Amino acid sequence: MSLLPRSLFGRNVLLLVALIVVGQLAGALLVRQLILKPRLGQLSVAVARNVSSIHAGLVALPPAQREAFVAEFNRRAMQDVAQEEDEAQEPVARGARLALSRLERRFVSEASRGIAVQGEGAEIVWRREAGGSLAVRLRLDAADYWIKLPGVLPAREFTGAWLAASLTSAVLALLGALLIHRYLNRPLRRVVASAHTLAGGSRPEPLPEGGPTEIAALSRSFNQMVRSLAEADDERTLMLAGVSHDLRTPLTKLRLGIEILRDKADEETMERMTRGVQEMDAIIGQFLDFARSSDGEPSSPVDLDALAAELAAASTRQGVPVSLRLGHPPAVSLRPRAMRRVLTNLLENARRHGRPPVVLSTGAQAGSVWIEVSDHGPGIAPGQAEVLKQPFRRAQGTRSGPAGAGLGLAIVDRLVRAHGGTLELLRAESGGLRARITLPREETSPAV
């Protein structure tokens, strides 16, 4: 399982935030190595010299004057610091001894080494005073003198500025990722919507070919693909329509010849010839139906129960009884003649390849309505459902009966997708085939 976000927006945010965090850490490291450490070294050297000078001054003074000298020195040194403490209303009481911070400990270590190197011979002890001042203890003649050094280091090592800057950068990264996502996602969503329209059997509107070079190239390539597919589909439809139309003339001549020879040949031979011509006529009719399956019939509200009852009655009159199971779904907007052709093809498919009883059912579910044709035949093999929806493909092994052109279910699937619906070829409880058509309840204007 990948830890990366699945969306483009999430990955953009993660990348930008990671780059900003790495940049902040690298900047902090550079500041530490190139600025903080050199300045800390220089400061520790200067403080070591000052402490050494003060120590030398104390050594030169008489013991009786040393205490007064230290007191006056500390008073003058802490005068401005005390004023700042009063203005800031520090909650820490004066005189409180505070623990050294990490930065102060590093400074004290550097300064102590500097003082020791100069050979002053003093015992060096540091402490932190209230307000952030450091104090160093000098021992002379068994007496301790605390020298205060205000303003050497900041009172607070960490002020939160780095955290605030990092959070601000992260927020800016999120905003930038959102803008990038919206800028890139808008044309991508148009491509996805057009691809869904194309997959549904309709011809999408051309995509705008402006914007960045990559997006423009993607839109241009998609438009070219749609045009190529449309041209190929138009050529195939024109070829099927032309060939089917041209075959009707010799087929009519064959019918006429059979009628002329009917009295001169035996009845069985004439019956086989007649049946063969009828099958040829049915196949040519499928070609024409496939070529006309995208005609521009207008949509209108249709009652599926009434349509199912009409087709069941017509099939029964032709000697193929059809049972009804009506679920009273609401009326939907569709092309009546095209949907009648769809159900006729499914009923004919059940008659030719299945076994009675044939059941025509209707119903409704959340957001959609459905109508299905089921039979009690051998059904289809697993995995053949999608294959049978393709033109000129027929089931093998499990579906018996006369072979056709392999266009019946392809015509059904094409017309159903043009209505925004889906065709499912399922196994019936009785073991036969259950062809279910699901249509959206919203009014749909099928693309032509």
Short mmCIF file of C-alpha atoms in Angstrom, two decimals:
data_model
loop_
_atom_site.label_atom_id
_atom_site.label_comp_id
_atom_site.label_asym_id
_atom_site.label_seq_id
_atom_site.Cartn_x
_atom_site.Cartn_y
_atom_site.Cartn_z
CA MET A 1 0.00 0.00 0.00
CA SER A 2 1.56 3.30 -1.10
CA LEU A 3 1.85 6.11 1.43
CA LEU A 4 1.71 8.74 -1.33
CA PRO A 5 -1.62 10.52 -1.80
CA ARG A 6 -3.62 9.27 -4.79
CA SER A 7 -4.76 12.69 -5.94
CA LEU A 8 -2.65 15.18 -7.89
CA PHE A 9 -3.54 17.88 -5.35
CA GLY A 10 -2.28 15.77 -2.43
CA ARG A 11 0.98 14.98 -4.19
CA ASN A 12 1.53 18.65 -5.07
CA VAL A 13 0.94 19.67 -1.46
CA LEU A 14 3.25 16.94 -0.15
CA LEU A 15 6.02 17.88 -2.58
CA LEU A 16 5.85 21.62 -1.89
CA VAL A 17 5.67 21.21 1.89
CA ALA A 18 8.57 18.73 1.82
CA LEU A 19 10.68 21.13 -0.24
CA ILE A 20 9.90 24.02 2.12
CA VAL A 21 10.71 21.95 5.23
CA VAL A 22 13.98 20.75 3.69
CA GLY A 23 14.79 24.34 2.73
CA GLN A 24 14.08 25.56 6.25
CA LEU A 25 16.28 22.86 7.79
CA ALA A 26 19.06 23.56 5.32
CA GLY A 27 18.77 27.30 6.05
CA ALA A 28 18.88 26.68 9.79
CA LEU A 29 21.98 24.52 9.36
CA LEU A 30 23.70 27.18 7.25
CA VAL A 31 22.84 29.90 9.79
CA ARG A 32 24.28 27.73 12.57
CA GLN A 33 27.49 26.90 10.73
CA LEU A 34 28.15 30.19 8.96
CA ILE A 35 26.71 32.78 11.34
CA LEU A 36 25.92 31.47 14.81
CA LYS A 37 29.07 29.50 15.52
CA PRO A 38 31.52 32.17 14.25
CA ARG A 39 29.72 34.94 16.14
CA LEU A 40 29.56 32.82 19.26
CA GLY A 41 33.30 32.24 19.03
CA GLN A 42 34.03 35.95 18.58
CA LEU A 43 31.71 36.85 21.47
CA SER A 44 33.28 34.30 23.79
CA VAL A 45 36.76 35.67 23.03
CA ALA A 46 35.63 39.25 23.73
CA VAL A 47 33.91 38.24 26.98
CA ALA A 48 36.97 36.25 28.07
CA ARG A 49 39.14 39.34 27.57
CA ASN A 50 36.72 41.53 29.53
CA VAL A 51 36.52 39.05 32.39
CA SER A 52 40.31 38.84 32.41
CA SER A 53 40.54 42.66 32.53
CA ILE A 54 38.05 42.83 35.40
CA HIS A 55 39.99 40.14 37.22
CA ALA A 56 43.20 42.07 36.72
CA GLY A 57 41.53 45.22 38.04
CA LEU A 58 40.30 43.39 41.13
CA VAL A 59 43.79 42.03 41.74
CA ALA A 60 45.19 45.58 41.55
CA LEU A 61 42.65 47.00 44.04
CA PRO A 62 43.01 46.75 47.76
CA PRO A 63 40.80 44.00 49.23
CA ALA A 64 38.66 46.56 51.04
CA GLN A 65 37.68 48.32 47.80
CA ARG A 66 36.93 45.23 45.73
CA GLU A 67 33.36 44.75 47.00
CA ALA A 68 32.41 48.36 46.26
CA PHE A 69 33.99 48.15 42.81
CA VAL A 70 31.98 45.00 41.94
CA ALA A 71 28.73 46.49 43.31
CA GLU A 72 29.15 49.71 41.30
CA PHE A 73 30.11 47.75 38.19
CA ASN A 74 27.02 45.51 38.48
CA ARG A 75 24.74 48.49 39.22
CA ARG A 76 25.85 50.36 36.10
CA ALA A 77 25.77 47.19 33.97
CA MET A 78 22.25 46.20 35.08
CA GLN A 79 20.73 49.69 35.04
CA ASP A 80 19.28 49.42 31.52
CA VAL A 81 18.37 45.77 32.02
CA ALA A 82 16.35 46.56 35.14
CA GLN A 83 14.43 49.25 33.26
CA GLU A 84 13.63 46.81 30.45
CA GLU A 85 12.45 44.24 33.00
CA ASP A 86 10.09 46.76 34.58
CA GLU A 87 8.64 47.71 31.20
CA ALA A 88 8.18 44.07 30.15
CA GLN A 89 6.78 43.12 33.60
CA GLU A 90 8.81 39.93 33.76
CA PRO A 91 7.09 37.35 36.00
CA VAL A 92 10.47 36.04 37.21
CA ALA A 93 11.48 37.60 40.52
CA ARG A 94 14.74 39.49 40.63
CA GLY A 95 17.58 37.55 42.09
CA ALA A 96 16.22 34.22 40.89
CA ARG A 97 18.93 31.92 39.59
CA LEU A 98 17.88 30.26 36.32
CA ALA A 99 19.34 27.26 34.55
CA LEU A 100 21.57 27.90 31.56
CA SER A 101 20.13 27.24 28.14
CA ARG A 102 21.89 25.08 25.56
CA LEU A 103 23.21 28.14 23.71
CA GLU A 104 24.43 29.71 26.98
CA ARG A 105 26.19 26.49 28.01
CA ARG A 106 28.02 26.43 24.69
CA PHE A 107 29.00 30.09 25.13
CA VAL A 108 30.13 29.51 28.71
CA SER A 109 32.29 26.58 27.63
CA GLU A 110 33.98 28.65 24.92
CA ALA A 111 34.49 31.66 27.20
CA SER A 112 35.79 29.56 30.09
CA ARG A 113 38.38 27.96 27.85
CA GLY A 114 39.46 31.44 26.71
CA ILE A 115 39.88 32.68 30.26
CA ALA A 116 41.78 29.60 31.32
CA VAL A 117 44.14 29.87 28.35
CA GLN A 118 45.14 33.38 29.45
CA GLY A 119 46.34 31.91 32.70
CA GLU A 120 44.40 34.11 35.09
CA GLY A 121 44.24 31.38 37.68
CA ALA A 122 40.69 32.26 38.68
CA GLU A 123 37.95 29.75 39.40
CA ILE A 124 35.31 30.31 36.69
CA VAL A 125 31.66 29.61 37.59
CA TRP A 126 28.73 30.87 35.54
CA ARG A 127 25.08 31.34 36.27
CA ARG A 128 22.12 32.96 34.59
CA GLU A 129 20.36 35.90 36.20
CA ALA A 130 16.74 36.96 35.85
CA GLY A 131 16.22 38.87 32.63
CA GLY A 132 18.71 36.77 30.68
CA SER A 133 21.97 38.22 32.06
CA LEU A 134 24.94 35.99 32.72
CA ALA A 135 27.08 36.24 35.85
CA VAL A 136 30.59 34.90 36.34
CA ARG A 137 32.15 34.20 39.75
CA LEU A 138 35.75 35.27 40.37
CA ARG A 139 37.45 33.96 43.50
CA LEU A 140 40.22 36.12 44.97
CA ASP A 141 41.77 35.64 48.39
CA ALA A 142 39.00 33.23 49.48
CA ALA A 143 36.32 35.80 48.52
CA ASP A 144 33.68 35.39 45.78
CA TYR A 145 32.88 38.26 43.42
CA TRP A 146 29.93 37.87 41.00
CA ILE A 147 30.41 39.97 37.87
CA LYS A 148 27.22 40.44 35.87
CA LEU A 149 27.40 40.56 32.06
CA PRO A 150 24.03 41.76 30.72
CA GLY A 151 23.12 41.59 27.03
CA VAL A 152 25.78 39.04 26.16
CA LEU A 153 23.19 36.55 24.82
CA PRO A 154 19.46 36.91 24.14
CA ALA A 155 17.15 36.25 27.03
CA ARG A 156 15.34 33.57 25.04
CA GLU A 157 17.16 31.19 22.75
CA PHE A 158 14.04 30.27 20.78
CA THR A 159 11.47 32.94 20.01
CA GLY A 160 9.18 30.90 17.73
CA ALA A 161 10.07 32.94 14.64
CA TRP A 162 11.37 29.87 12.83
CA LEU A 163 8.19 27.94 13.62
CA ALA A 164 6.03 30.86 12.52
CA ALA A 165 8.00 31.17 9.28
CA SER A 166 7.69 27.42 8.64
CA LEU A 167 3.94 27.42 9.26
CA THR A 168 3.50 30.45 7.02
CA SER A 169 5.51 28.75 4.29
CA ALA A 170 3.40 25.58 4.65
CA VAL A 171 0.18 27.59 4.35
CA LEU A 172 1.53 29.36 1.27
CA ALA A 173 2.50 25.96 -0.14
CA LEU A 174 -1.06 24.71 0.38
CA LEU A 175 -2.47 27.76 -1.34
CA GLY A 176 0.01 27.37 -4.19
CA ALA A 177 -0.83 23.69 -4.55
CA LEU A 178 -4.53 24.54 -4.61
CA LEU A 179 -4.02 27.12 -7.34
CA ILE A 180 -1.84 24.73 -9.36
CA HIS A 181 -4.38 21.96 -8.85
CA ARG A 182 -7.25 24.11 -10.03
CA TYR A 183 -5.24 25.39 -12.98
CA LEU A 184 -4.32 21.86 -14.08
CA ASN A 185 -7.47 20.08 -12.96
CA ARG A 186 -9.90 22.17 -14.99
CA PRO A 187 -8.66 21.01 -18.43
CA LEU A 188 -8.06 17.50 -17.12
CA ARG A 189 -11.64 17.27 -15.89
CA ARG A 190 -12.83 18.39 -19.31
CA VAL A 191 -10.79 15.61 -20.89
CA VAL A 192 -12.20 13.04 -18.44
CA ALA A 193 -15.78 14.22 -19.06
CA SER A 194 -15.25 14.05 -22.82
CA ALA A 195 -13.73 10.57 -22.49
CA HIS A 196 -16.80 9.41 -20.54
CA THR A 197 -19.04 10.89 -23.21
CA LEU A 198 -17.05 9.10 -25.89
CA ALA A 199 -17.16 5.82 -23.95
CA GLY A 200 -20.94 6.22 -23.68
CA GLY A 201 -21.24 6.10 -27.45
CA SER A 202 -21.76 9.82 -27.98
CA ARG A 203 -19.56 12.35 -29.72
CA PRO A 204 -18.17 14.96 -27.26
CA GLU A 205 -17.73 18.62 -28.03
CA PRO A 206 -14.19 19.60 -29.12
CA LEU A 207 -11.92 20.57 -26.23
CA PRO A 208 -10.36 24.06 -26.08
CA GLU A 209 -6.80 23.86 -27.39
CA GLY A 210 -5.43 26.90 -25.54
CA GLY A 211 -3.43 27.20 -22.33
CA PRO A 212 0.00 25.73 -21.52
CA THR A 213 1.80 23.75 -24.21
CA GLU A 214 1.30 20.38 -22.52
CA ILE A 215 -2.42 20.91 -21.89
CA ALA A 216 -2.93 22.25 -25.41
CA ALA A 217 -1.12 19.20 -26.85
CA LEU A 218 -3.30 16.87 -24.77
CA SER A 219 -6.52 18.58 -25.90
CA ARG A 220 -5.34 18.65 -29.50
CA SER A 221 -4.48 14.95 -29.46
CA PHE A 222 -7.81 14.06 -27.85
CA ASN A 223 -9.74 16.08 -30.43
CA GLN A 224 -7.80 14.39 -33.21
CA MET A 225 -8.61 10.98 -31.73
CA VAL A 226 -12.31 11.83 -31.51
CA ARG A 227 -12.31 13.01 -35.13
CA SER A 228 -10.51 9.86 -36.26
CA LEU A 229 -12.94 7.61 -34.39
CA ALA A 230 -15.91 9.53 -35.74
CA GLU A 231 -14.60 9.28 -39.30
CA ALA A 232 -13.96 5.54 -38.91
CA ASP A 233 -17.43 5.02 -37.43
CA ASP A 234 -19.05 7.04 -40.21
CA GLU A 235 -17.16 5.10 -42.85
CA ARG A 236 -18.14 1.78 -41.27
CA THR A 237 -21.77 2.84 -41.02
CA LEU A 238 -21.79 4.06 -44.60
CA MET A 239 -20.18 0.83 -45.77
CA LEU A 240 -22.67 -1.34 -43.89
CA ALA A 241 -25.60 0.70 -45.13
CA GLY A 242 -24.33 0.62 -48.71
CA VAL A 243 -23.55 -3.08 -48.75
CA SER A 244 -26.84 -3.98 -47.06
CA HIS A 245 -28.79 -1.83 -49.47
CA ASP A 246 -26.99 -3.31 -52.48
CA LEU A 247 -27.65 -6.85 -51.25
CA ARG A 248 -31.39 -6.26 -51.11
CA THR A 249 -31.60 -6.24 -54.93
CA PRO A 250 -30.11 -9.72 -55.53
CA LEU A 251 -32.00 -10.98 -52.49
CA THR A 252 -35.25 -9.81 -54.07
CA LYS A 253 -34.26 -11.62 -57.25
CA LEU A 254 -33.65 -14.80 -55.26
CA ARG A 255 -37.09 -14.52 -53.71
CA LEU A 256 -38.61 -14.08 -57.15
CA GLY A 257 -36.67 -17.09 -58.49
CA ILE A 258 -37.85 -19.25 -55.59
CA GLU A 259 -41.45 -18.32 -56.29
CA ILE A 260 -41.00 -19.15 -59.99
CA LEU A 261 -39.44 -22.55 -59.17
CA ARG A 262 -41.85 -23.42 -56.37
CA ASP A 263 -44.05 -25.58 -58.62
CA LYS A 264 -41.05 -27.28 -60.33
CA ALA A 265 -38.97 -28.40 -57.29
CA ASP A 266 -39.77 -30.57 -54.30
CA GLU A 267 -41.30 -28.90 -51.26
CA GLU A 268 -38.42 -29.66 -48.88
CA THR A 269 -35.85 -28.04 -51.18
CA MET A 270 -38.02 -24.98 -51.65
CA GLU A 271 -38.54 -24.73 -47.89
CA ARG A 272 -34.77 -24.78 -47.25
CA MET A 273 -34.19 -22.14 -49.92
CA THR A 274 -36.95 -19.96 -48.48
CA ARG A 275 -35.54 -20.30 -44.97
CA GLY A 276 -32.05 -19.42 -46.23
CA VAL A 277 -33.33 -16.28 -47.95
CA GLN A 278 -35.18 -15.28 -44.78
CA GLU A 279 -32.02 -15.68 -42.72
CA MET A 280 -30.07 -13.61 -45.24
CA ASP A 281 -32.78 -10.96 -45.08
CA ALA A 282 -32.61 -10.96 -41.27
CA ILE A 283 -28.83 -10.51 -41.33
CA ILE A 284 -29.10 -7.65 -43.82
CA GLY A 285 -31.77 -6.12 -41.60
CA GLN A 286 -29.31 -6.27 -38.68
CA PHE A 287 -26.69 -4.50 -40.77
CA LEU A 288 -29.16 -1.74 -41.57
CA ASP A 289 -30.27 -1.49 -37.93
CA PHE A 290 -26.63 -1.17 -36.84
CA ALA A 291 -26.04 1.52 -39.46
CA ARG A 292 -29.16 3.41 -38.38
CA SER A 293 -28.62 2.99 -34.64
CA SER A 294 -27.42 6.59 -34.24
CA ASP A 295 -30.21 8.32 -36.10
CA GLY A 296 -31.65 11.55 -34.75
CA GLU A 297 -34.99 10.41 -33.28
CA PRO A 298 -36.26 12.94 -30.69
CA SER A 299 -36.75 11.93 -27.05
CA SER A 300 -40.08 11.80 -25.26
CA PRO A 301 -41.39 10.43 -21.93
CA VAL A 302 -42.06 6.69 -22.18
CA ASP A 303 -43.93 4.38 -19.81
CA LEU A 304 -41.79 1.24 -19.64
CA ASP A 305 -44.71 -0.89 -18.41
CA ALA A 306 -46.82 0.11 -21.40
CA LEU A 307 -43.92 -0.50 -23.80
CA ALA A 308 -43.23 -3.93 -22.25
CA ALA A 309 -46.92 -4.90 -22.46
CA GLU A 310 -47.08 -3.81 -26.12
CA LEU A 311 -44.00 -5.85 -27.12
CA ALA A 312 -45.14 -8.90 -25.09
CA ALA A 313 -48.52 -8.86 -26.83
CA ALA A 314 -46.87 -8.54 -30.26
CA SER A 315 -44.52 -11.45 -29.50
CA THR A 316 -47.39 -13.60 -28.26
CA ARG A 317 -49.35 -12.94 -31.45
CA GLN A 318 -46.34 -14.21 -33.41
CA GLY A 319 -46.38 -17.48 -31.50
CA VAL A 320 -43.70 -16.69 -28.89
CA PRO A 321 -45.43 -16.13 -25.52
CA VAL A 322 -43.78 -13.62 -23.15
CA SER A 323 -44.62 -13.32 -19.46
CA LEU A 324 -44.75 -9.92 -17.77
CA ARG A 325 -43.48 -8.88 -14.34
CA LEU A 326 -44.20 -5.17 -14.11
CA GLY A 327 -42.71 -3.09 -11.32
CA HIS A 328 -44.42 0.20 -12.28
CA PRO A 329 -41.29 2.36 -12.72
CA PRO A 330 -41.72 6.09 -13.42
CA ALA A 331 -41.70 7.34 -17.01
CA VAL A 332 -38.29 8.21 -18.44
CA SER A 333 -37.24 10.33 -21.39
CA LEU A 334 -35.89 8.24 -24.27
CA ARG A 335 -36.25 7.57 -27.99
CA PRO A 336 -39.32 5.30 -28.29
CA ARG A 337 -38.49 3.73 -31.65
CA ALA A 338 -34.89 3.05 -30.63
CA MET A 339 -35.93 1.49 -27.31
CA ARG A 340 -38.53 -0.63 -29.07
CA ARG A 341 -35.77 -1.88 -31.36
CA VAL A 342 -33.63 -2.66 -28.30
CA LEU A 343 -36.29 -4.78 -26.62
CA THR A 344 -37.25 -6.46 -29.89
CA ASN A 345 -33.64 -7.53 -30.39
CA LEU A 346 -33.45 -8.90 -26.84
CA LEU A 347 -36.71 -10.83 -27.25
CA GLU A 348 -35.51 -12.20 -30.58
CA ASN A 349 -32.19 -13.17 -28.96
CA ALA A 350 -34.08 -15.03 -26.20
CA ARG A 351 -36.28 -16.78 -28.78
CA ARG A 352 -33.38 -17.85 -31.02
CA HIS A 353 -30.83 -18.87 -28.37
CA GLY A 354 -32.85 -19.53 -25.20
CA ARG A 355 -35.83 -21.58 -24.17
CA PRO A 356 -39.26 -20.54 -22.92
CA PRO A 357 -40.68 -19.19 -20.81
CA VAL A 358 -39.36 -15.73 -21.71
CA VAL A 359 -40.01 -13.10 -19.05
CA LEU A 360 -40.09 -9.33 -19.60
CA SER A 361 -39.68 -7.43 -16.30
CA THR A 362 -39.55 -3.77 -15.26
CA GLY A 363 -38.64 -2.02 -12.03
CA ALA A 364 -37.01 0.97 -10.37
CA GLN A 365 -34.16 1.56 -7.93
CA ALA A 366 -32.40 4.55 -6.45
CA GLY A 367 -31.80 7.05 -9.25
CA SER A 368 -32.59 4.66 -12.11
CA VAL A 369 -35.15 2.38 -13.75
CA TRP A 370 -34.58 -1.00 -15.39
CA ILE A 371 -36.16 -3.38 -17.83
CA GLU A 372 -34.90 -6.88 -18.51
CA VAL A 373 -35.51 -9.94 -20.66
CA SER A 374 -34.76 -13.37 -19.20
CA ASP A 375 -35.05 -16.87 -20.61
CA HIS A 376 -34.55 -20.45 -19.40
CA GLY A 377 -31.92 -21.52 -21.91
CA PRO A 378 -28.30 -22.63 -21.36
CA GLY A 379 -27.08 -19.07 -20.69
CA ILE A 380 -23.59 -17.88 -21.56
CA ALA A 381 -20.15 -18.88 -20.38
CA PRO A 382 -18.51 -16.74 -17.65
CA GLY A 383 -16.47 -13.91 -19.11
CA GLN A 384 -18.40 -13.76 -22.40
CA ALA A 385 -20.73 -10.91 -21.42
CA GLU A 386 -18.48 -8.09 -22.66
CA VAL A 387 -17.42 -10.04 -25.74
CA LEU A 388 -21.04 -10.48 -26.87
CA LYS A 389 -21.55 -6.70 -26.84
CA GLN A 390 -18.97 -6.26 -29.57
CA PRO A 391 -20.02 -6.25 -33.23
CA PHE A 392 -19.81 -9.55 -35.14
CA ARG A 393 -19.13 -11.58 -31.99
CA ARG A 394 -21.27 -14.59 -31.08
CA ALA A 395 -21.35 -16.85 -28.07
CA GLN A 396 -19.78 -20.26 -28.49
CA GLY A 397 -20.55 -23.48 -26.73
CA THR A 398 -23.24 -22.43 -24.30
CA ARG A 399 -25.75 -20.52 -26.51
CA SER A 400 -27.43 -22.80 -29.02
CA GLY A 401 -29.64 -21.98 -31.97
CA PRO A 402 -29.19 -20.49 -35.42
CA ALA A 403 -26.17 -18.28 -35.96
CA GLY A 404 -26.75 -14.65 -36.87
CA ALA A 405 -24.50 -11.79 -37.90
CA GLY A 406 -23.46 -11.08 -34.30
CA LEU A 407 -24.91 -7.55 -34.32
CA GLY A 408 -28.03 -7.92 -32.18
CA LEU A 409 -26.45 -7.27 -28.77
CA ALA A 410 -24.02 -4.75 -30.29
CA ILE A 411 -27.00 -2.72 -31.53
CA VAL A 412 -28.66 -3.00 -28.11
CA ASP A 413 -25.50 -1.90 -26.26
CA ARG A 414 -24.93 1.02 -28.63
CA LEU A 415 -28.48 2.34 -28.29
CA VAL A 416 -28.54 1.87 -24.50
CA ARG A 417 -25.26 3.76 -24.07
CA ALA A 418 -26.63 6.54 -26.27
CA HIS A 419 -29.43 6.88 -23.68
CA GLY A 420 -26.87 7.14 -20.86
CA GLY A 421 -27.71 3.64 -19.62
CA THR A 422 -25.96 0.29 -19.27
CA LEU A 423 -26.57 -3.22 -20.60
CA GLU A 424 -25.75 -6.13 -18.29
CA LEU A 425 -25.73 -9.75 -19.39
CA LEU A 426 -26.28 -11.78 -16.22
CA ARG A 427 -27.03 -15.36 -15.36
CA ALA A 428 -30.67 -15.93 -14.48
CA GLU A 429 -31.73 -17.92 -11.43
CA SER A 430 -33.21 -20.49 -13.79
CA GLY A 431 -29.82 -20.88 -15.49
CA GLY A 432 -30.63 -18.86 -18.59
CA LEU A 433 -29.57 -15.39 -19.71
CA ARG A 434 -30.85 -12.26 -18.03
CA ALA A 435 -30.30 -9.10 -20.14
CA ARG A 436 -30.93 -6.05 -17.94
CA ILE A 437 -31.07 -2.47 -19.21
CA THR A 438 -30.57 0.26 -16.58
CA LEU A 439 -31.54 3.83 -17.47
CA PRO A 440 -31.11 7.01 -15.40
CA ARG A 441 -34.29 8.51 -14.00
CA GLU A 442 -33.23 12.03 -14.96
CA GLU A 443 -34.42 13.22 -18.29
CA THR A 444 -31.75 12.34 -20.82
CA SER A 445 -31.40 13.72 -24.30
CA PRO A 446 -29.43 11.03 -26.11
CA ALA A 447 -26.65 12.33 -28.30
CA VAL A 448 -27.03 11.68 -31.97
#
